[in-house]
Coordinates of C-alpha atoms and ligand atoms in Angstrom, one line a residue:
X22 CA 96.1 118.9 90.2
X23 CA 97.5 121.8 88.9
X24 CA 95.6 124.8 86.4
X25 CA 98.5 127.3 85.4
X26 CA 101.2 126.0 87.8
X27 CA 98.5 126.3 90.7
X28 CA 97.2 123.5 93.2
X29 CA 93.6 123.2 92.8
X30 CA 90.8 120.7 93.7
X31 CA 87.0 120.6 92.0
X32 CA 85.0 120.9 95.5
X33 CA 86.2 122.8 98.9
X34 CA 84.6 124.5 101.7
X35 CA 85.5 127.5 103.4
X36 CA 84.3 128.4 106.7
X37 CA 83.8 131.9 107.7
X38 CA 86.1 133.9 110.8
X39 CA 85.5 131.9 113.4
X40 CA 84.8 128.6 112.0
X41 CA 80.9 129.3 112.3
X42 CA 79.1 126.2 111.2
X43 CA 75.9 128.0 110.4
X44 CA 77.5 130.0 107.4
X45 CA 80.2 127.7 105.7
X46 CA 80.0 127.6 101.8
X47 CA 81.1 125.5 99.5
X48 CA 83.1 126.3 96.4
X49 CA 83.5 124.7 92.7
X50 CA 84.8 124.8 89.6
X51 CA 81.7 125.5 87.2
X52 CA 82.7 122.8 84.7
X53 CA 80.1 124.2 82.3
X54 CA 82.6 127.1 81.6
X55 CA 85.4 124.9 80.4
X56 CA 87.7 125.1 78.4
X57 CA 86.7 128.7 77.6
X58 CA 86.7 130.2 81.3
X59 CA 87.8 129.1 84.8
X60 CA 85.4 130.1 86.9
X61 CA 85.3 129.3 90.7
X62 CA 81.4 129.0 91.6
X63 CA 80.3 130.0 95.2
X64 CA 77.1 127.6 96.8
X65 CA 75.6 128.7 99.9
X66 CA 72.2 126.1 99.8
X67 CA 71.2 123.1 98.9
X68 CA 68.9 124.1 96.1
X69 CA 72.6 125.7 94.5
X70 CA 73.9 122.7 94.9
X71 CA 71.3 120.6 93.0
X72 CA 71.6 123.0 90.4
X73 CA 74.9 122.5 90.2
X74 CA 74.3 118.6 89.9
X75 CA 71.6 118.6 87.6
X76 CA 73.1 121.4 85.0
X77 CA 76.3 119.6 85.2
X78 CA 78.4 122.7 86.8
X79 CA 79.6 120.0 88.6
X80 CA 79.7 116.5 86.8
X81 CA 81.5 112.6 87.2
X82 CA 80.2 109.8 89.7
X83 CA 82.9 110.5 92.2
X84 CA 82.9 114.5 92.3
X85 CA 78.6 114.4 92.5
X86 CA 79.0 111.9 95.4
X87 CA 81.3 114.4 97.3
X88 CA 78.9 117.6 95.8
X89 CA 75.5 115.3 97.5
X90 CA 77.4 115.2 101.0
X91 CA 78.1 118.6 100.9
X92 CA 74.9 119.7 99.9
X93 CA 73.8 117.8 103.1
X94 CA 75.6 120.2 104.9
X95 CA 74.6 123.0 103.4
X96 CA 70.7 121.9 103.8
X97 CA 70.9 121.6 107.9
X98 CA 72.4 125.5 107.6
X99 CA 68.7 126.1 107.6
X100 CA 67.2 123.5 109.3
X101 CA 68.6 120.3 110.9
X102 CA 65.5 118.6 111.8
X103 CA 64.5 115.3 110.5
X104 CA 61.3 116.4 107.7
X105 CA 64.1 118.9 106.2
X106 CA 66.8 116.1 106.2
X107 CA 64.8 113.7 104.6
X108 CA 63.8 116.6 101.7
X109 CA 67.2 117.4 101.4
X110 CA 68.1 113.9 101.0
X111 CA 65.1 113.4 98.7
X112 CA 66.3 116.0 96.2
X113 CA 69.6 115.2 95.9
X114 CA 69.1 112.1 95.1
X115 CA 66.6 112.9 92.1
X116 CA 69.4 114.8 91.0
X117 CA 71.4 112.6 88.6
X118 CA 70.1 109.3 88.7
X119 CA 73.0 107.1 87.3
X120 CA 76.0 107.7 89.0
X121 CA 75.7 105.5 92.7
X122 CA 78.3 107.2 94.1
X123 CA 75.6 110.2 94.9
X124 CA 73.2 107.7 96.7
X125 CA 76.1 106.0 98.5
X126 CA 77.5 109.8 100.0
X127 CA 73.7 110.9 100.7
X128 CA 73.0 106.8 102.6
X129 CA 76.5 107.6 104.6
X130 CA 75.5 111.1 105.7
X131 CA 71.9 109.8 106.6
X132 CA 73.9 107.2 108.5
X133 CA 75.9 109.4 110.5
X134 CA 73.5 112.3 111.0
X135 CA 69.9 110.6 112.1
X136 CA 70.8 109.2 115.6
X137 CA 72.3 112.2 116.6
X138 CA 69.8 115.1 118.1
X139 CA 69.4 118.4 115.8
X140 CA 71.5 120.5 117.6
X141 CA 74.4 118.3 117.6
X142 CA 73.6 117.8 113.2
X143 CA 75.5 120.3 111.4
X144 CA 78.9 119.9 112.5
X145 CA 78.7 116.6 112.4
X146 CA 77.1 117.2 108.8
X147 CA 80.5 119.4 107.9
X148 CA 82.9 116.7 109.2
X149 CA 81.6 113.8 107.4
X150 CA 81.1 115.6 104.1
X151 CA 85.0 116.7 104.3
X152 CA 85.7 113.4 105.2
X153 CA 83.9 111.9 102.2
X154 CA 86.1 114.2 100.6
X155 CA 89.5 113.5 101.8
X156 CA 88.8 109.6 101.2
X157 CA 87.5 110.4 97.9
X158 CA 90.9 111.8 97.1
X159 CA 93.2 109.1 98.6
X160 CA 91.0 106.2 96.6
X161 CA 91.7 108.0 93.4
X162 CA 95.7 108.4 94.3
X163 CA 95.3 104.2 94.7
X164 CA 93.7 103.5 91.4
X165 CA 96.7 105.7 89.9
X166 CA 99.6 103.5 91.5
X167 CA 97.3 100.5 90.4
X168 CA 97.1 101.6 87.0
X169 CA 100.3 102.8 87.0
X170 CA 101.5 99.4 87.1
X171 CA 99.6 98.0 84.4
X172 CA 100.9 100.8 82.3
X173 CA 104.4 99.6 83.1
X174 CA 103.5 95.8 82.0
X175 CA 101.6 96.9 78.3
X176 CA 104.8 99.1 78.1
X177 CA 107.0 96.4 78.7
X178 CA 105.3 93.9 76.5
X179 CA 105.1 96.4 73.7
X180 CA 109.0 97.8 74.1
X181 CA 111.2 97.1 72.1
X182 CA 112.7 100.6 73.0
X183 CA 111.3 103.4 73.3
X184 CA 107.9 103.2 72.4
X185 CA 104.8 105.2 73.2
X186 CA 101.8 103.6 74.7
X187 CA 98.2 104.7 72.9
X188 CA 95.5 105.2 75.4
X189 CA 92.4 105.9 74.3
X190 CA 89.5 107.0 77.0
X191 CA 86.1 108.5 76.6
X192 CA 83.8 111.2 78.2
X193 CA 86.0 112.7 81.2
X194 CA 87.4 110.5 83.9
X195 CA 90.1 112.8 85.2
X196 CA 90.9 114.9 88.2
X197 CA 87.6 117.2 87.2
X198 CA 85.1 114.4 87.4
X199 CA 86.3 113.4 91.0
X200 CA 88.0 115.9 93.7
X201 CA 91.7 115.1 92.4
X202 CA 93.6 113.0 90.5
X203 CA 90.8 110.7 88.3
X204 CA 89.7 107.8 88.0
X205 CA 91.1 106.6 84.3
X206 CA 93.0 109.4 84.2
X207 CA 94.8 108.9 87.4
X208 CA 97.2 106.1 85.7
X209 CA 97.8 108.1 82.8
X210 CA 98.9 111.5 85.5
X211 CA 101.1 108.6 87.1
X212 CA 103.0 107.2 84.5
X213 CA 103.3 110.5 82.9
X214 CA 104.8 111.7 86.1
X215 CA 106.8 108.8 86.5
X216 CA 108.0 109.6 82.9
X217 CA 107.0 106.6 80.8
X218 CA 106.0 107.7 77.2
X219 CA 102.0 107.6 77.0
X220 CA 100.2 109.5 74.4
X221 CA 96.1 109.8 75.5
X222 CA 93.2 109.4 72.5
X223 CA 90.4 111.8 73.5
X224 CA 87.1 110.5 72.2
X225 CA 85.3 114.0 72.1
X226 CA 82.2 112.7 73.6
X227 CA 79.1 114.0 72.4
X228 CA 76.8 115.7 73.0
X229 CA 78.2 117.4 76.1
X230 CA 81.6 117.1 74.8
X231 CA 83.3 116.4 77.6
X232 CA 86.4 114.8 76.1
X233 CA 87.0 117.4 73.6
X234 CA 86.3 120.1 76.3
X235 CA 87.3 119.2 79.7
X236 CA 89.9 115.5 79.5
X237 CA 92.0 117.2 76.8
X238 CA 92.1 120.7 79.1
X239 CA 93.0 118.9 82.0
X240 CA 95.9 116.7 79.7
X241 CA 97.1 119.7 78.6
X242 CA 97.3 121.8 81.8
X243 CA 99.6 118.6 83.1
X244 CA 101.0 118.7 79.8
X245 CA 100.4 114.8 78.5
X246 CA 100.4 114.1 75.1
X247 CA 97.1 113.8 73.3
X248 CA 95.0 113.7 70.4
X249 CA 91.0 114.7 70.5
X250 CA 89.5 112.3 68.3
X251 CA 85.4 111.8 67.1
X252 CA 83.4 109.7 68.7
X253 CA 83.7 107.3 65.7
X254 CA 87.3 107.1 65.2
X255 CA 88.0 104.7 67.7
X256 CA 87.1 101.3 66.2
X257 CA 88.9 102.4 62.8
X258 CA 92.4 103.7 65.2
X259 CA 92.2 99.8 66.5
X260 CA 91.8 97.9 63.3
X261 CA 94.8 99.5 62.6
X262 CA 96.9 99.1 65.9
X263 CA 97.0 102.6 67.0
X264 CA 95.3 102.3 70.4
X265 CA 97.3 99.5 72.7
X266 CA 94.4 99.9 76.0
X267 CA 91.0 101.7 76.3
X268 CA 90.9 103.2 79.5
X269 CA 87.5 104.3 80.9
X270 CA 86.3 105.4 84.1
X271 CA 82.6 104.4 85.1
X272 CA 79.5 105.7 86.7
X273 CA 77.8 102.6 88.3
X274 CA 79.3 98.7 88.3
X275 CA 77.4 95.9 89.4
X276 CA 78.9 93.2 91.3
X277 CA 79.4 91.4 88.2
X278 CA 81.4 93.5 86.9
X279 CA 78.9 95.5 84.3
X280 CA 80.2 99.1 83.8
X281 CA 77.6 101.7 83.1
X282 CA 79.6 104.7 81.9
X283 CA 79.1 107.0 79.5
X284 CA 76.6 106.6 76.1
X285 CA 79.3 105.2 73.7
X286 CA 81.4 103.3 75.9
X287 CA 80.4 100.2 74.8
X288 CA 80.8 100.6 71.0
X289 CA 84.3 100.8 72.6
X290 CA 84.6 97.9 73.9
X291 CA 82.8 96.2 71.4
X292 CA 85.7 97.5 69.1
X293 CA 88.1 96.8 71.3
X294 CA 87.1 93.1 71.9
X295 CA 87.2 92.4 68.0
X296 CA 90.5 93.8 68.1
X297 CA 92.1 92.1 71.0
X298 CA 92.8 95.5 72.3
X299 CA 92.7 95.4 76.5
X300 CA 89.8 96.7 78.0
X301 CA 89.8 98.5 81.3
X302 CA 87.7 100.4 83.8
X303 CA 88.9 102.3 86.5
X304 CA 87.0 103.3 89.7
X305 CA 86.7 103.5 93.3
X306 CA 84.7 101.5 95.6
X307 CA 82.0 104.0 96.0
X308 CA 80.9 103.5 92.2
X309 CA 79.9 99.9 93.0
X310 CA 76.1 98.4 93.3
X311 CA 76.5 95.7 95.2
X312 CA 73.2 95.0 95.1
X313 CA 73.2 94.9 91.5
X314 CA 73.9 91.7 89.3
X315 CA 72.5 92.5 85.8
X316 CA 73.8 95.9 84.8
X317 CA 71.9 96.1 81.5
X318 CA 68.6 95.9 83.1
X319 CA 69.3 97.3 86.3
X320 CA 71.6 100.4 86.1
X321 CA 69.0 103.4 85.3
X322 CA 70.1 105.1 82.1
X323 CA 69.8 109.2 82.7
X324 CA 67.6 110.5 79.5
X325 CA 68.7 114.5 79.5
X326 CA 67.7 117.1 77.4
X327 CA 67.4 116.9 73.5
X328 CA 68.8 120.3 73.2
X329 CA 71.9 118.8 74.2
X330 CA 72.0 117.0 70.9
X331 CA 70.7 119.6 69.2
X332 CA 72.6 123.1 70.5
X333 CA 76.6 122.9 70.2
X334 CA 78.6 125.4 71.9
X335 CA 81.9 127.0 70.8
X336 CA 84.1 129.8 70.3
X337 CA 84.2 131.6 67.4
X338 CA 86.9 133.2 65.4
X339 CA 86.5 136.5 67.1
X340 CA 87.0 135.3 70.3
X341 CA 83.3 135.3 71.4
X342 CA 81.6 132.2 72.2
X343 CA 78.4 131.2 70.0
X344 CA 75.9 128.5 70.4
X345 CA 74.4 126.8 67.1
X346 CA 71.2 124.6 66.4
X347 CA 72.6 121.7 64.1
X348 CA 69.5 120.0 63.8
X349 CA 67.0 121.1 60.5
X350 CA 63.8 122.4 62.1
X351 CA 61.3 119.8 63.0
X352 CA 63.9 116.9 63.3
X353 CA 63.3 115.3 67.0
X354 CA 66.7 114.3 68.9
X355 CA 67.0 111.9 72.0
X356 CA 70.1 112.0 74.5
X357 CA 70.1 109.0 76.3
X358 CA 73.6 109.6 79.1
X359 CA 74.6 106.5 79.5
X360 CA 75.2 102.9 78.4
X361 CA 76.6 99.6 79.8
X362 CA 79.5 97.4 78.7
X363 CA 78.7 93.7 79.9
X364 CA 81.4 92.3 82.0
X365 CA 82.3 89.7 79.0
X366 CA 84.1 92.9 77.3
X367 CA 85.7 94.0 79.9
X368 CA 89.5 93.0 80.3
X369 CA 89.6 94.1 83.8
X370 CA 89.1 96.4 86.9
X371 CA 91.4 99.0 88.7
X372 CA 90.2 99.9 91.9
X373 CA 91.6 100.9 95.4
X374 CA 92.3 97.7 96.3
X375 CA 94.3 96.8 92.6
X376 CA 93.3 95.6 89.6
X377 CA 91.4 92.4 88.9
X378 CA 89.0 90.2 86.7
X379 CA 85.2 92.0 86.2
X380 CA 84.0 88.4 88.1
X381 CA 86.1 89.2 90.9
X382 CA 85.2 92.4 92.4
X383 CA 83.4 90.8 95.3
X384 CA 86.3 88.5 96.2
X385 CA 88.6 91.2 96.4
X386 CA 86.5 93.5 98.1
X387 CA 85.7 90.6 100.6
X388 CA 82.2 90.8 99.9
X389 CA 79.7 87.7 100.0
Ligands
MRU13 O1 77.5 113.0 82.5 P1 78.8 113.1 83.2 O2 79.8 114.1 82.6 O3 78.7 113.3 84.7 O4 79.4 111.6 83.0 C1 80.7 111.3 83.5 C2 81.2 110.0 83.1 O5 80.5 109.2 82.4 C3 82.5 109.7 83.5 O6 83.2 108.9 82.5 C4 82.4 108.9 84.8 O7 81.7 109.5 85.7 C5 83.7 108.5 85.2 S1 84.1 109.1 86.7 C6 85.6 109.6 87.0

């Protein structure tokens, strides 16, 4: 996608002169920064990169999946033996613990990298984690052509000429929270492109913001139409037939079709179920737990810091950015990062392979 007319992706790696392995890096976007500053981010380890994970420089099921693999690589730099593999592994994954997509990379480059002898590791290491990358991208490109078309039906069942399609979405499910293109946001990119008229409802997001911050940057860069909304306008915009889908991307699905996603999704859906207003997730593949049935009990539920409720970060009127305490002193706060809609709300899935009933993920998927 593009930032001031110029191609860009969240995650890349460079190598050095002559393609040396041993010294690659890996580059991102500190999403932290944003909307304020763009700032590219160099990560030369693997402790960088769980930094990166776990203060949310880089954030979104998809893009921390991609971040994991590379930070495989970046751990055999030093040492491609199995005791540091399995330590590399071993950290990532206590990284973020909600998003699957960051245990499925880490399984697959475990997968690839354990029958092959040390020496032979780190390439090997390099290749798979750019081609995690690449597929990561072409997924995402899918669920937008999927979504694209349901955007053409709701449009078509709405029309009676030239009306514009309400789209609300929560926390960020756009080209920043994968490598390109999104997840929710893809369909929206695609139908904007393809120049139907949809205008995007931005639930801000709190506490991290990441509506109000990064989904309505990276509408605007692309130049969609949207509004930035509170978290609690949603339910009062559909009572009064202002929102026409919800559109939501996810951070772990059971086979069921349970979406965990981010904490206040599912007052969402809960609004959007009372008000007949279609319900959809989008995601690829590698945010699914198969071996999950029972999202409500089984999806873990990330519990970050308090200050993130607490502390809200912004610019101020000179130009400088500022960071407040809301809270009166003494009050406790509590930040659970997730929550999950039960496949009852939910209207349907888009995924790589189309769109489709919560139930029937493992049918289309082929899965038994
Ligand atoms: O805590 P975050 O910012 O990593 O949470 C991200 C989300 O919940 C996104 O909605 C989700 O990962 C969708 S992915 C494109």
């Amino acid at each position: 996608m593009k930032i001031n007319g110029k191609n860009f992706r969240t995650i890349w790696h460079t190598f050095g002169a002559e393609s040396d392995a041993k010294n690659a890096i890996v580059e991102i976007i500190d999403q932290t920064l944003l909307p304020h500053a763009f700032e590219v981010k160099c990560i030369s380890s693997l402790e960088a990169m769980v930094t990166a994970i776990k203060t949310m420089q880089v954030r979104g099921a998809p893009l921390i999946g991609v971040a994991a693999a590379y930070g495989m690589a970046l751990a055999l730099q030093r040492d491609a033996g199995d005791a540091h593999m399995l330590q590399a592994s071993k950290e990532l994954l206590a990284s973020r613990p909600t998003a699957v997509n960051l245990r499925w990379a880490v399984e697959r480059m475990l997968a690839r990298l354990q029958p092959l002898a040390a020496p032979a590791r780190l390439s090997a290491a390099w290749a798979e984690a750019t081609a995690i990358c690449e597929e990561e991208v072409v997924l995402n490109q899918a669920i937008g052509q999927h979504g694209l078309k349901l955007i053409q039906s709701l449009i078509s069942i709405k029309a009676t000429g030239g009306q514009i399609l309400n789209i609300l979405t929560h926390c960020n499910a756009g080209w920043l929270a994968t490598v390109d293109w999104g997840t929710a946001l893809a369909p929206i990119y695609a139908a904007h492109d393809a120049g139907l008229a949809v205008h995007v409802w931005v639930d801000e997001t709190r506490p991290r913001n990441q509506g109000a911050s990064l989904t309505a940057w990276e509408l605007g860069q692309h130049g969609v139409p949207h509004t930035v909304i509170t978290d609690n306008a949603g339910g009062h915009l559909m009572q009064h037939s202002k929102v026409d889908m919800v559109l939501v991307g996810a951070d772990r699905v059971t086979r069921t079709g349970d979406v965990g996603n981010k904490i206040g999704t599912y007052l969402k859906a809960l609004a959007a179920f009372d008000n007949q207003v279609p319900f959809y997730a989008a995601l690829p593949s590698t945010t699914i737990d198969w071996a999950m049935t029972d999202g409500l009990h089984e999806i873990p539920i990330e519990e970050r810091s308090a200050d993130e409720v607490a502390l809200v970060t912004g610019r101020l009127a000179t130009g400088e950015l500022a960071t407040v305490n809301i809270l009166p002193a003494g009050s406790k706060a509590a930040s659970p990062a997730f929550d999950v809609t039960p496949a009852r709300l939910v209207t349907g899935i888009i995924t790589e392979r189309g769109v489709c009933a919560p139930g029937q993920l493992l049918a289309i998927f082929e899965k038994t």
